[in-house]
mmCIF file of C-alpha atoms in Angstrom:
data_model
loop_
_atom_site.group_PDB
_atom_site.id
_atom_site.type_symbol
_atom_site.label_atom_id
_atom_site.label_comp_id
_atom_site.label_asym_id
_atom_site.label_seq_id
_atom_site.Cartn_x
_atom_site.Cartn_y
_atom_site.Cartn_z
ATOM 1 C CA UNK Z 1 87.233 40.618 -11.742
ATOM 2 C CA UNK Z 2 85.971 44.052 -12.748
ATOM 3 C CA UNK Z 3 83.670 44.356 -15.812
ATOM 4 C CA UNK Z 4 82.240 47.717 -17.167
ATOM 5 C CA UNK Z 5 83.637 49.576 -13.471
ATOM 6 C CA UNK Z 6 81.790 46.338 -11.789
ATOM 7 C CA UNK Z 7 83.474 44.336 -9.672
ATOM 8 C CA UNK Z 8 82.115 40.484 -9.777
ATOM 9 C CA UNK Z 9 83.337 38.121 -7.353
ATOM 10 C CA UNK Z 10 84.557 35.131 -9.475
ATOM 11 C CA UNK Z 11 83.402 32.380 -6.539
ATOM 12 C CA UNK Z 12 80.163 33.341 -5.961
ATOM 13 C CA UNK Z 13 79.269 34.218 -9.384
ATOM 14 C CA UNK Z 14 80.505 30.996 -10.542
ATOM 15 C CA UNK Z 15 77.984 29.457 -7.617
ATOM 16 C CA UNK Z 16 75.177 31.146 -8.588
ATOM 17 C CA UNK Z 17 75.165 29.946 -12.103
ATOM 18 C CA UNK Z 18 75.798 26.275 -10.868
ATOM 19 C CA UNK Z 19 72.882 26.575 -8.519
ATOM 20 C CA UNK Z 20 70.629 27.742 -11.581
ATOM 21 C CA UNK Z 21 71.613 25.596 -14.289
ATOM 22 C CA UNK Z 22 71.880 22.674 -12.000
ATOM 23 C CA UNK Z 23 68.347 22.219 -11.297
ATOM 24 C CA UNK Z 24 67.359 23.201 -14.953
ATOM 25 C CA UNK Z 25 69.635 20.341 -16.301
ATOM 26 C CA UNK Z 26 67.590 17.922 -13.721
ATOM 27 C CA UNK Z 27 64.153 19.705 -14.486
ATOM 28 C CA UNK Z 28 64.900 18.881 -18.401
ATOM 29 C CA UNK Z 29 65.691 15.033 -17.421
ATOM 30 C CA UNK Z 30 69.327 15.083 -18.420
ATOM 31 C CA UNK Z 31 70.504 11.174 -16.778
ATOM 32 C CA UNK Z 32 73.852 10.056 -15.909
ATOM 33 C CA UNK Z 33 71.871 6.196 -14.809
ATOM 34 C CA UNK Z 34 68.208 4.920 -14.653
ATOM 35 C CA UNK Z 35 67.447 5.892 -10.956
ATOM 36 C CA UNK Z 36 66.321 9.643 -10.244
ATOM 37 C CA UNK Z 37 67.571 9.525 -6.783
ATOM 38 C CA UNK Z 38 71.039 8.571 -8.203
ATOM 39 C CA UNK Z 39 71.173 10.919 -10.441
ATOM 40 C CA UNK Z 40 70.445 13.659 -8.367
ATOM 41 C CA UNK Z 41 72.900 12.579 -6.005
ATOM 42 C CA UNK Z 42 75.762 13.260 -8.855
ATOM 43 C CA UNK Z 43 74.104 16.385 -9.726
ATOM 44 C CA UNK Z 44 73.717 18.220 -6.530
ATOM 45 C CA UNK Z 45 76.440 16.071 -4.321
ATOM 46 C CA UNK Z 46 79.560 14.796 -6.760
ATOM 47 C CA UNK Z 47 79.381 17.770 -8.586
ATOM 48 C CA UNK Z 48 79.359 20.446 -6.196
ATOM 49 C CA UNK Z 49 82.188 18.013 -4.416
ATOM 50 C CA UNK Z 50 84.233 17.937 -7.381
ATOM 51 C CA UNK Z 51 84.126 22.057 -7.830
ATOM 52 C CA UNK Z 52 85.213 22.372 -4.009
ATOM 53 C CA UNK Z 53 87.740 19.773 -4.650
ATOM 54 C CA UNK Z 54 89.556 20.416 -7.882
ATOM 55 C CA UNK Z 55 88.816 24.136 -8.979
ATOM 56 C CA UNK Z 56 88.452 25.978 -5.414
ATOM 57 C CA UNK Z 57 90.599 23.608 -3.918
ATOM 58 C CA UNK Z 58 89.003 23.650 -0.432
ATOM 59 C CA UNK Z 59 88.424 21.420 2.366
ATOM 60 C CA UNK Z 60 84.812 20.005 1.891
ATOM 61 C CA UNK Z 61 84.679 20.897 5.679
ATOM 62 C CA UNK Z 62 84.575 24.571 4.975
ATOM 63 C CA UNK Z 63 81.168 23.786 3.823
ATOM 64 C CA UNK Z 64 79.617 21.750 6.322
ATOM 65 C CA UNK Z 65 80.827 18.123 5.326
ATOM 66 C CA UNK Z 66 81.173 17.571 8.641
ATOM 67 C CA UNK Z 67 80.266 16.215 12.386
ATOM 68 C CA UNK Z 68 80.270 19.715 13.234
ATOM 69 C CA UNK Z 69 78.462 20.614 16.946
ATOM 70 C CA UNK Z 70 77.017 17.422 17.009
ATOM 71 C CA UNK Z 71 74.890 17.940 19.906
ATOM 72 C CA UNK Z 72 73.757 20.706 18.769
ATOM 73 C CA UNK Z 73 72.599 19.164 15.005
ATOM 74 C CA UNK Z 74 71.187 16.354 17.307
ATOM 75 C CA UNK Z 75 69.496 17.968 19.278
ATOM 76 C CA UNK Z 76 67.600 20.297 16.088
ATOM 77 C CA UNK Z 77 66.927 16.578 14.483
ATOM 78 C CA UNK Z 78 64.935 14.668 17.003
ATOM 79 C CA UNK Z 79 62.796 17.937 18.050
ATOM 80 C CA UNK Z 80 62.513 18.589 14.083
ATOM 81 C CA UNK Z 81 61.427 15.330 13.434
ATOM 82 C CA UNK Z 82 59.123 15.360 16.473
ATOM 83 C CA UNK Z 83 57.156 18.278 15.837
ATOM 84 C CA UNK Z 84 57.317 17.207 11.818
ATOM 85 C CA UNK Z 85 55.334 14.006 12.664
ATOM 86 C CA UNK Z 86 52.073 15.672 14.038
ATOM 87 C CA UNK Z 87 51.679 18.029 11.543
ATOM 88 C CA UNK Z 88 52.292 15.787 8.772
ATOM 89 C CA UNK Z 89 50.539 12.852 10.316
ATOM 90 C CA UNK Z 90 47.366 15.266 9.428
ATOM 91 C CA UNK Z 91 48.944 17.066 6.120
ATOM 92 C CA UNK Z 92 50.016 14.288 4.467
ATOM 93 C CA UNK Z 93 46.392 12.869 4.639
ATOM 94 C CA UNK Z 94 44.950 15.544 2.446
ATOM 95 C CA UNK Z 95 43.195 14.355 -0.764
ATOM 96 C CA UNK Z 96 45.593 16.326 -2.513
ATOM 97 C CA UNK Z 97 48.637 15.153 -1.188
ATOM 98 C CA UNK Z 98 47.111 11.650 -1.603
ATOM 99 C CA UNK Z 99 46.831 11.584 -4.867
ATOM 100 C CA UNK Z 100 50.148 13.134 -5.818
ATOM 101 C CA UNK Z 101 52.372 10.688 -3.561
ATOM 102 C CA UNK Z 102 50.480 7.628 -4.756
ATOM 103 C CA UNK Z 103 51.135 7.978 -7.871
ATOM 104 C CA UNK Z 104 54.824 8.917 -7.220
ATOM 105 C CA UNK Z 105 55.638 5.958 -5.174
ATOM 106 C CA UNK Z 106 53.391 3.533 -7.118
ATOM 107 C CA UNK Z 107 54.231 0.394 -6.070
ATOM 108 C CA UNK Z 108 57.848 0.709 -4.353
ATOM 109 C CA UNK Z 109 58.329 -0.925 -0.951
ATOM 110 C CA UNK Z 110 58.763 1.311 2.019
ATOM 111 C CA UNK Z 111 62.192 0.337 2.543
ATOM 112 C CA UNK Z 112 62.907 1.771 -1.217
ATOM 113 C CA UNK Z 113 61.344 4.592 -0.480
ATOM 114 C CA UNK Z 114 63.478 4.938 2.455
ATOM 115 C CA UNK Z 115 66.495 4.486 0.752
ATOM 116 C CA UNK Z 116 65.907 6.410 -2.197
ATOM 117 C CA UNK Z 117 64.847 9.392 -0.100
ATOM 118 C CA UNK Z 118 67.652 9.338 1.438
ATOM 119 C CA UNK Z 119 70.361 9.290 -1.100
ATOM 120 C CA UNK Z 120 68.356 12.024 -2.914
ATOM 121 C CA UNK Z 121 68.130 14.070 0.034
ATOM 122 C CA UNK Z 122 71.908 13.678 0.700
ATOM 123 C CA UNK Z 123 72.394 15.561 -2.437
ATOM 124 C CA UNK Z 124 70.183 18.332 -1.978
ATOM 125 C CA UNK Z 125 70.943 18.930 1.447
ATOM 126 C CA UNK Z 126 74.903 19.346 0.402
ATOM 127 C CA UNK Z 127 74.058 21.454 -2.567
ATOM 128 C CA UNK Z 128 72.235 23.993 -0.404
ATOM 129 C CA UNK Z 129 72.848 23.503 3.268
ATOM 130 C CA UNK Z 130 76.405 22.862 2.660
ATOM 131 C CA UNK Z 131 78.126 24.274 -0.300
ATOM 132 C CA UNK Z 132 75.829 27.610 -0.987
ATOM 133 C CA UNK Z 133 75.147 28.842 2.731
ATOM 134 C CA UNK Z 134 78.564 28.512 3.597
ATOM 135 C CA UNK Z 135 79.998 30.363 0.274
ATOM 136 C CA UNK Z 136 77.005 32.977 0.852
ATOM 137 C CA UNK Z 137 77.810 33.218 4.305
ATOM 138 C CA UNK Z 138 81.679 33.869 3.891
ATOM 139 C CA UNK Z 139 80.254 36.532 1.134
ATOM 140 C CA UNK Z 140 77.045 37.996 2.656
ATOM 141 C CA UNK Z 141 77.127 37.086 6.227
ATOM 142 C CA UNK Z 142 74.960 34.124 7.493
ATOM 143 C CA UNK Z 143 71.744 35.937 7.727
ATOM 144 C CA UNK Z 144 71.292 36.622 4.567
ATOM 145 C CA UNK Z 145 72.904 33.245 3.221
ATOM 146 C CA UNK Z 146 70.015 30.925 5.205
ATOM 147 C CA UNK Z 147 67.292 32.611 3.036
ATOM 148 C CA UNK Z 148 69.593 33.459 -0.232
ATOM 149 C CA UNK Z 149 69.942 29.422 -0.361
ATOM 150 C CA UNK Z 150 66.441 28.550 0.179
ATOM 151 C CA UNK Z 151 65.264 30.384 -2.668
ATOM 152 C CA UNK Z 152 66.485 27.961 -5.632
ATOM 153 C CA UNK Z 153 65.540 24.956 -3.437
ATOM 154 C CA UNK Z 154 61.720 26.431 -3.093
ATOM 155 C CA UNK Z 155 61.298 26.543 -6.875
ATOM 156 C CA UNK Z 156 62.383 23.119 -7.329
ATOM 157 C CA UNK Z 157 58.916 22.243 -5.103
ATOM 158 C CA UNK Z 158 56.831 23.641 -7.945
ATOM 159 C CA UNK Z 159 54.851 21.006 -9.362
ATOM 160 C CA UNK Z 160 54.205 19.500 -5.957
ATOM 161 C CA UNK Z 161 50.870 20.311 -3.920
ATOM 162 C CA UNK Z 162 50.589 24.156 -3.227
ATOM 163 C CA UNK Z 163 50.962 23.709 0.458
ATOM 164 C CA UNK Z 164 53.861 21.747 0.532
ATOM 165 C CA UNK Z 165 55.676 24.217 -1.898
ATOM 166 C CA UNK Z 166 54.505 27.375 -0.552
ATOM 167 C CA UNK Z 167 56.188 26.078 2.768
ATOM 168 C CA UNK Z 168 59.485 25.553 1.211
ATOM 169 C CA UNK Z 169 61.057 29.003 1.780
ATOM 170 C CA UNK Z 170 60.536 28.747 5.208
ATOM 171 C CA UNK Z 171 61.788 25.009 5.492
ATOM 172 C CA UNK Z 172 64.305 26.028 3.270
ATOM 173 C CA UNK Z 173 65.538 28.588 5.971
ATOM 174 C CA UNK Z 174 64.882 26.742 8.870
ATOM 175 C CA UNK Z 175 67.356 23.883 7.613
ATOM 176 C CA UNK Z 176 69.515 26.761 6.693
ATOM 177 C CA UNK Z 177 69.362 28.242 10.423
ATOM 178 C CA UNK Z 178 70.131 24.551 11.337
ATOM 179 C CA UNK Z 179 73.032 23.890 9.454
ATOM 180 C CA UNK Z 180 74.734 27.266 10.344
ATOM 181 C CA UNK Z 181 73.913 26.274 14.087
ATOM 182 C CA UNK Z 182 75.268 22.900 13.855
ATOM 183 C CA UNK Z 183 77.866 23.752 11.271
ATOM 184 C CA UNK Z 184 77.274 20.531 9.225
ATOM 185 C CA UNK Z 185 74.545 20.328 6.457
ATOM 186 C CA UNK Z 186 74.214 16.396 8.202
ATOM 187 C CA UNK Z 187 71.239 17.181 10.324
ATOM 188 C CA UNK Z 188 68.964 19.307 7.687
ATOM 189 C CA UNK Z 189 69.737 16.065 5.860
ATOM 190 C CA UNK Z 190 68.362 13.745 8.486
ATOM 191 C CA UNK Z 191 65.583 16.439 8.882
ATOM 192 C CA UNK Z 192 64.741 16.632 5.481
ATOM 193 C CA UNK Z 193 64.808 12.435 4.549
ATOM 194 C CA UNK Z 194 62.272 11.645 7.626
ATOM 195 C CA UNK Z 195 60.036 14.324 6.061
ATOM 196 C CA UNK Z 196 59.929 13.463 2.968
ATOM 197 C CA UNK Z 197 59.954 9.828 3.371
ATOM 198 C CA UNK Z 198 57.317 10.272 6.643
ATOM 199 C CA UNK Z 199 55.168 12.327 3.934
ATOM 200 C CA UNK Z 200 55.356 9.671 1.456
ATOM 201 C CA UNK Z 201 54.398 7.111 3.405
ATOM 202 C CA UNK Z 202 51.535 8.574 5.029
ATOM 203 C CA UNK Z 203 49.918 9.652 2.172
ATOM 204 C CA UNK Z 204 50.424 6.984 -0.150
ATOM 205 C CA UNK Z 205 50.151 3.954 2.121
ATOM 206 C CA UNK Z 206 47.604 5.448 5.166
#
């Protein structure tokens, strides 16, 4: 579509403004049930499926709802995870990041946390692992794409201890780099839950 002698790429624009008013719909506590991490999983999962699905009328495999190189993804996940563990076994121990996880998780059982974490990580992880870096790759070339996507998911840390947010944009473009490796958003996701949950844990329960 060409406006004013601009040409706007119908696709991506439509993308971008989902990926912005998205999170600003979850930031402003708009519900669809009583659980966050449910909620989040329609907002950033069914949602996003839905607009592959029924308007672009795409395989969900075209952005990364796959097995993909599964050795590969595998192979990112445990070393991830490994190297993860000792430095948050030692961040997550910080006053500040003591206070703010204990009175997130409250009470919960570690095996909620668990599961929580990882439905609401399955979300995320699809929103912009999967459906953005692919659609910014096709558009921009992959390079580009791994740090384009990380950009809305590092704002949605604000709020959270400085450390942990001012990390984001390279997290965010590591599990980028990962998923266009692997070619599934599956392992950032596994990547991403045992951080999160590990963090939790640790701070609120050690």
């Amino acid at each position: 579509m060409t406006i004013g002698g601009i040409q706007f790429d119908l696709k991506i624009t439509f993308l971008i403004i989902l990926a912005t008013v998205v999170p600003m719909l979850d930031y402003y506590g708009h519900k669809f049930t009583s659980v966050k991490a449910y909620d989040r999983l329609i907002w950033y999962f069914v949602i996003p499926m839905l607009v592959i699905v029924l308007l672009f009328r795409e395989p969900m495999a075209d952005y990364g709802f796959k097995l993909g190189k599964w050795q590969t993804g595998l192979a990112w996940t445990v070393g991830a995870c490994t190297g993860m563990a000792v430095i948050l076994w030692f961040l997550a121990r910080q006053p500040g990041m003591q206070a703010y996880y204990v009175a997130r998780t409250g009470d919960q059982s570690v095996a909620r946390i668990i599961f929580l974490n990882g439905v609401e990580m399955f979300g995320w992880e699809f929103m912009w692992r999967g459906l953005l870096l692919f659609a910014f790759a096709r558009a921009f070339g992959p390079g580009a794409a791994i740090f384009l996507q990380a950009v809305p998911f590092a704002f949605m840390h604000l709020g959270k201890p400085e450390v942990e947010s001012l990390s984001t944009i390279f997290g965010g473009a590591g599990f980028g780099f990962i998923a266009w490796q692997s070619e599934s958003f599956i392992y950032p996701w596994l990547i991403h839950w045992f951080i999160s949950t590990f963090t939790m844990v640790i701070a609120s329960r050690m």
